[in-house]
XYZ file of C-alpha atoms in Angstrom:
304
model
C 77.558 23.827 42.734
C 74.955 21.661 41.959
C 74.014 21.289 45.917
C 74.112 25.267 46.032
C 71.664 25.459 43.050
C 69.405 22.959 44.037
C 69.432 24.176 47.841
C 68.294 27.760 46.324
C 65.562 26.342 44.364
C 64.232 24.435 47.503
C 64.339 27.507 49.826
C 62.553 29.555 47.024
C 60.051 27.110 46.721
C 59.539 26.699 50.224
C 59.455 30.547 50.716
C 56.820 30.751 47.685
C 54.626 27.887 49.209
C 54.434 29.894 53.004
C 53.622 33.043 51.120
C 50.822 31.134 49.172
C 49.758 29.714 52.615
C 49.832 33.182 54.378
C 47.756 34.580 51.550
C 45.213 31.939 51.566
C 45.183 32.291 55.476
C 44.852 36.076 55.332
C 41.622 35.251 52.517
C 40.078 33.640 55.575
C 40.133 36.168 58.018
C 37.321 38.637 57.562
C 38.342 42.402 57.751
C 35.827 44.507 59.634
C 34.397 46.991 57.224
C 34.881 50.278 58.954
C 33.507 52.573 56.322
C 29.926 50.948 56.936
C 30.069 49.249 60.410
C 29.692 52.572 62.247
C 25.981 52.780 60.623
C 24.935 49.778 62.420
C 24.262 48.902 66.052
C 26.790 47.072 68.255
C 26.757 43.700 67.364
C 26.556 42.998 71.344
C 23.636 45.297 72.165
C 20.483 44.108 72.893
C 18.228 47.187 73.502
C 14.952 48.237 71.851
C 16.651 50.593 69.596
C 19.240 48.226 68.673
C 16.718 45.745 67.870
C 14.624 48.314 65.752
C 17.908 49.354 63.584
C 18.368 45.631 62.726
C 14.804 44.876 61.946
C 14.675 47.926 59.497
C 18.083 46.896 57.992
C 16.695 43.323 57.466
C 13.649 44.477 55.868
C 14.699 47.567 54.135
C 18.340 47.081 53.366
C 19.152 50.669 54.398
C 20.736 51.591 57.867
C 18.663 53.562 60.459
C 19.845 56.096 62.359
C 18.392 58.502 65.181
C 21.788 60.666 65.776
C 24.274 62.025 63.575
C 27.177 60.574 65.549
C 28.267 57.636 64.145
C 30.945 56.697 66.455
C 32.604 58.125 69.559
C 35.519 56.037 70.787
C 38.322 56.744 73.438
C 41.762 57.152 72.027
C 43.461 57.445 75.166
C 45.002 59.897 77.712
C 46.546 63.393 76.635
C 49.382 64.997 78.694
C 47.230 66.495 80.819
C 45.535 63.189 81.609
C 42.250 64.001 79.598
C 40.435 61.393 77.931
C 40.518 62.131 73.974
C 38.411 60.813 71.561
C 37.606 59.902 68.061
C 34.347 61.095 66.607
C 32.621 60.524 63.636
C 29.564 62.355 62.208
C 27.133 61.456 59.494
C 28.190 65.548 58.261
C 25.154 65.614 55.324
C 26.742 69.149 54.618
C 30.301 67.729 53.464
C 30.789 66.765 50.199
C 33.458 64.099 49.048
C 36.124 65.521 46.923
C 35.625 69.079 47.549
C 38.572 71.198 47.376
C 36.492 74.571 47.591
C 37.725 77.236 50.172
C 34.107 77.428 51.239
C 33.328 75.536 54.351
C 30.846 72.799 54.203
C 27.428 73.696 55.573
C 26.371 72.379 59.024
C 23.311 71.389 60.615
C 21.671 71.062 64.031
C 19.292 68.137 64.783
C 16.476 67.668 67.431
C 16.510 64.067 68.272
C 13.437 61.515 69.169
C 13.753 60.876 72.701
C 11.173 58.082 73.494
C 10.683 54.313 71.862
C 7.159 55.578 70.831
C 8.388 58.382 69.159
C 11.127 56.456 67.156
C 8.743 53.617 66.152
C 6.170 56.547 64.826
C 8.853 58.043 62.903
C 9.683 54.637 61.361
C 6.440 53.334 60.720
C 5.842 56.847 58.643
C 8.842 56.450 56.835
C 8.062 52.699 55.660
C 4.080 53.715 54.880
C 4.766 57.127 53.332
C 8.250 56.967 51.636
C 9.454 53.314 51.368
C 6.383 52.068 49.510
C 7.737 54.739 46.443
C 11.223 53.540 46.382
C 12.704 50.549 44.895
C 16.336 49.473 46.173
C 18.086 51.764 43.473
C 16.482 54.882 44.595
C 17.304 54.564 48.263
C 19.902 56.267 50.247
C 22.425 54.568 52.310
C 20.839 55.604 55.487
C 17.860 57.325 56.819
C 18.480 59.689 60.015
C 15.133 60.216 61.659
C 15.007 63.667 63.825
C 12.486 66.022 65.222
C 14.037 68.911 63.388
C 16.607 70.008 61.331
C 18.373 73.668 61.043
C 20.517 74.849 58.599
C 22.961 76.609 60.781
C 23.897 79.398 58.270
C 20.330 80.599 57.448
C 18.582 79.423 60.501
C 15.692 77.971 58.316
C 13.917 74.564 59.195
C 14.181 71.938 56.895
C 11.934 68.798 56.046
C 14.598 66.691 54.710
C 18.114 66.999 53.924
C 19.998 64.682 51.586
C 23.911 64.156 51.649
C 26.237 61.372 50.231
C 25.655 58.744 53.169
C 22.451 59.492 54.125
C 19.013 61.387 54.012
C 17.836 63.194 57.341
C 14.079 63.497 57.837
C 12.451 65.805 60.590
C 9.259 64.248 61.340
C 8.205 66.918 64.139
C 7.589 66.583 67.708
C 3.817 65.319 67.321
C 3.748 63.195 64.363
C 1.055 60.946 65.704
C -1.293 64.151 65.842
C -0.726 64.933 62.273
C -3.670 64.843 59.739
C -3.057 62.492 56.525
C -2.612 65.510 54.320
C 0.074 66.747 56.704
C 1.629 63.303 56.848
C 1.346 63.474 52.649
C 2.954 66.961 52.194
C 5.611 66.007 54.519
C 6.569 62.628 52.747
C 6.728 64.644 49.655
C 9.377 66.867 50.573
C 11.132 63.769 51.657
C 10.552 61.890 48.436
C 11.962 64.991 46.340
C 15.168 65.270 48.651
C 15.523 61.716 48.135
C 15.057 61.602 44.327
C 17.230 64.637 43.788
C 20.092 63.033 45.833
C 19.608 59.797 43.837
C 19.145 61.381 40.245
C 22.201 63.349 40.975
C 24.572 60.569 40.692
C 23.027 58.973 37.330
C 24.554 61.318 34.990
C 23.625 59.297 31.880
C 20.035 58.716 32.688
C 20.180 62.647 33.559
C 21.411 63.855 30.328
C 17.892 64.038 28.440
C 16.852 66.431 31.470
C 20.272 68.511 31.439
C 20.665 69.073 27.799
C 17.803 71.854 27.812
C 19.786 74.063 29.916
C 23.120 72.758 30.440
C 24.751 76.155 29.251
C 22.612 78.258 31.551
C 22.956 76.760 34.888
C 24.129 79.807 37.275
C 24.829 82.051 34.579
C 23.580 85.685 34.901
C 20.956 87.443 32.510
C 19.940 91.055 32.364
C 16.608 92.666 33.671
C 14.948 95.582 33.071
C 12.866 96.488 36.063
C 14.438 93.857 38.692
C 10.996 92.713 39.836
C 10.102 89.063 40.750
C 7.633 89.096 37.954
C 10.385 90.057 35.516
C 12.747 87.414 36.796
C 10.666 84.412 36.729
C 9.472 85.178 33.405
C 12.725 85.030 32.001
C 13.279 82.158 34.355
C 10.645 80.150 32.500
C 11.405 81.484 29.017
C 14.655 79.722 29.814
C 13.090 76.579 30.963
C 13.385 76.858 34.685
C 10.582 77.161 37.429
C 12.714 77.974 40.344
C 14.833 81.383 41.046
C 18.707 80.991 42.275
C 18.665 80.744 46.026
C 22.071 81.232 48.060
C 22.045 81.312 51.799
C 18.327 81.136 51.856
C 18.016 84.666 49.766
C 16.724 84.437 46.293
C 18.860 86.521 43.781
C 17.660 87.971 40.539
C 19.222 87.880 37.337
C 20.715 84.256 37.973
C 19.750 81.070 36.780
C 19.458 78.051 39.471
C 22.040 75.632 39.715
C 21.307 72.018 38.398
C 20.589 70.598 41.759
C 18.068 73.393 42.272
C 16.479 72.762 39.015
C 16.234 68.696 39.574
C 14.626 69.456 42.834
C 12.013 71.807 41.318
C 11.146 69.678 38.474
C 10.831 66.595 41.237
C 8.691 68.347 43.269
C 6.711 69.442 39.987
C 5.704 66.112 38.778
C 5.313 64.876 41.916
C 2.477 67.193 42.668
C 0.682 67.714 39.248
C -0.259 65.601 36.354
C 1.143 66.155 32.744
C -1.863 67.900 31.864
C -2.331 70.180 34.889
C 1.252 71.233 34.271
C 0.924 71.861 30.537
C -1.956 74.286 31.714
C 0.177 75.796 34.455
C 2.800 76.751 32.363
C 1.230 77.230 28.711
C 3.721 79.683 26.890
C 6.687 77.974 27.976
C 7.109 75.130 25.847
C 10.584 74.250 27.440
C 9.404 74.011 31.049
C 6.544 71.692 29.675
C 9.167 69.526 27.934
C 11.140 69.209 30.764
C 8.277 67.982 33.197
C 7.676 65.124 30.605
C 11.233 63.934 30.703
C 11.402 64.194 33.989
C 8.334 62.272 34.688
C 9.468 59.554 32.347
C 12.918 59.306 34.075
C 11.369 58.649 37.386
C 9.074 56.002 36.334
C 11.781 54.468 34.132
C 13.951 54.413 37.337
C 11.398 52.703 39.357
C 9.646 55.143 41.245
C 6.237 53.535 42.215
C 3.408 55.874 42.237
């Protein structure tokens, strides 16, 4: 009996040592991060674009993309002998955790074709956008394109934010843009970037949301149903933008929290607090919300 008991102890001990050794050995093997590796260029690629992407990530800490296709990998042949592929897109219209029956919005992008176009776009982002954004306000990735079109409204966009990145449409002749045109484009990009970043900072945004928390996407009555009456009511509530859905402005509806945040970011980036106080004299909630938003952006590290 003693021999059997000692043998059992010995076997158990060896088993545990083996498991520990396996765990130790497994810990030494780095598993590829499939969630992020598709944003980086192929490690074996040595072309100019790949070099540009690596340099950008090293200097700025964000991934650089020129196409919304993150991966396109062969899976094998189907029963008909046709090659099947696994394709993953950046998909900025998708929201993680969305259980709504409403389909995610889709977008069409125009791609930068030449190396010089891509270099000009990168230089623009660095000089006009990234200089204002500390690491905590930057997106995970930048998709640089010539154009962005909302496939549902056919509206052209300067910038588009999503959970995995920001898409920027620099146009087809960035080199020919005036300084004023570049500044206007940069303001649109910064507004989209800050809006996306602030949407994840619930605690920090509480002082801003408290003004209109109960009013977002709510309905109110109008008498004449004119644009002037609608905007006057909205400003009395503390809003500066109407509710827009599928590219259409609806009257008698308050904007969403996202629309509210974006509108005030654009306001405080485009005007001084003194100018805002003059523009919205008679609407104290708007003035106070602008002050709160301006302070929030500065506290989070935005660089003027």
